[in-house]
GROMACS .gro file of C-alpha atoms in nm:
model
   81
    1UNK     CA    1   9.661  11.165  10.287
    2UNK     CA    2   9.764  11.413  10.020
    3UNK     CA    3  10.131  11.480   9.943
    4UNK     CA    4  10.307  11.674   9.671
    5UNK     CA    5  10.583  11.476   9.497
    6UNK     CA    6  10.866  11.662   9.325
    7UNK     CA    7  11.124  11.511   9.088
    8UNK     CA    8  11.469  11.655   9.018
    9UNK     CA    9  11.750  11.613   8.765
   10UNK     CA   10  11.740  11.297   8.554
   11UNK     CA   11  11.433  11.169   8.741
   12UNK     CA   12  11.238  11.472   8.617
   13UNK     CA   13  11.376  11.423   8.266
   14UNK     CA   14  11.294  11.053   8.250
   15UNK     CA   15  10.945  11.088   8.398
   16UNK     CA   16  10.867  11.403   8.201
   17UNK     CA   17  10.722  11.559   8.518
   18UNK     CA   18  10.832  11.831   8.757
   19UNK     CA   19  10.599  11.689   9.017
   20UNK     CA   20  10.251  11.563   9.094
   21UNK     CA   21   9.994  11.544   9.370
   22UNK     CA   22   9.945  11.199   9.519
   23UNK     CA   23   9.671  11.071   9.747
   24UNK     CA   24   9.693  10.748   9.946
   25UNK     CA   25   9.783  10.583  10.273
   26UNK     CA   26  10.138  10.708  10.332
   27UNK     CA   27  10.300  10.666  10.673
   28UNK     CA   28  10.651  10.745  10.546
   29UNK     CA   29  10.846  10.856  10.239
   30UNK     CA   30  10.903  10.496  10.134
   31UNK     CA   31  10.526  10.439  10.115
   32UNK     CA   32  10.512  10.714   9.851
   33UNK     CA   33  10.804  10.558   9.665
   34UNK     CA   34  10.640  10.215   9.675
   35UNK     CA   35  10.314  10.357   9.537
   36UNK     CA   36  10.507  10.512   9.249
   37UNK     CA   37  10.708  10.193   9.187
   38UNK     CA   38  10.381  10.002   9.157
   39UNK     CA   39  10.310  10.205   8.842
   40UNK     CA   40  10.592  10.021   8.662
   41UNK     CA   41  10.808  10.188   8.400
   42UNK     CA   42  10.935  10.457   8.395
   43UNK     CA   43  10.893  10.486   8.775
   44UNK     CA   44  11.121  10.184   8.827
   45UNK     CA   45  11.413  10.427   8.838
   46UNK     CA   46  11.300  10.516   9.192
   47UNK     CA   47  11.419  10.170   9.301
   48UNK     CA   48  11.783  10.280   9.265
   49UNK     CA   49  11.993  10.207   9.572
   50UNK     CA   50  12.147  10.556   9.578
   51UNK     CA   51  11.815  10.744   9.554
   52UNK     CA   52  11.803  11.056   9.768
   53UNK     CA   53  11.490  11.206   9.915
   54UNK     CA   54  11.369  11.507  10.107
   55UNK     CA   55  11.061  11.593  10.312
   56UNK     CA   56  10.960  11.959  10.304
   57UNK     CA   57  11.300  12.050  10.156
   58UNK     CA   58  11.503  11.874  10.427
   59UNK     CA   59  11.710  11.569  10.333
   60UNK     CA   60  11.572  11.259  10.495
   61UNK     CA   61  11.567  10.881  10.488
   62UNK     CA   62  11.299  10.668  10.331
   63UNK     CA   63  11.165  10.589  10.680
   64UNK     CA   64  11.086  10.959  10.745
   65UNK     CA   65  10.726  10.990  10.872
   66UNK     CA   66  10.483  11.199  10.670
   67UNK     CA   67  10.201  11.435  10.756
   68UNK     CA   68   9.911  11.566  10.547
   69UNK     CA   69  10.027  11.815  10.285
   70UNK     CA   70  10.399  11.730  10.300
   71UNK     CA   71  10.623  11.773   9.999
   72UNK     CA   72  10.835  11.470   9.908
   73UNK     CA   73  11.123  11.511   9.665
   74UNK     CA   74  11.324  11.242   9.490
   75UNK     CA   75  11.659  11.304   9.322
   76UNK     CA   76  11.978  11.122   9.227
   77UNK     CA   77  12.290  11.175   9.439
   78UNK     CA   78  12.485  11.490   9.367
   79UNK     CA   79  12.854  11.454   9.309
   80UNK     CA   80  13.119  11.719   9.297
   81UNK     CA   81  13.479  11.738   9.207
   0.00000   0.00000   0.00000
């Protein structure tokens, strides 16, 4: 399966990437995250408890199922005041 991964805010800054294409066996968003975590540093930041994610620009949970060609985005929580 092919998915497009997009990084936002400090994740983009730390990884030095806006996004990347990823190919693998991905049933859900967490499978993508686990594949990235397996790369080691600097991808370890995706293990944060408060990580937020989206599938095709809709907020979702890590258990969200994926389909061929989906876009998966990872970003830190947004706070306001």
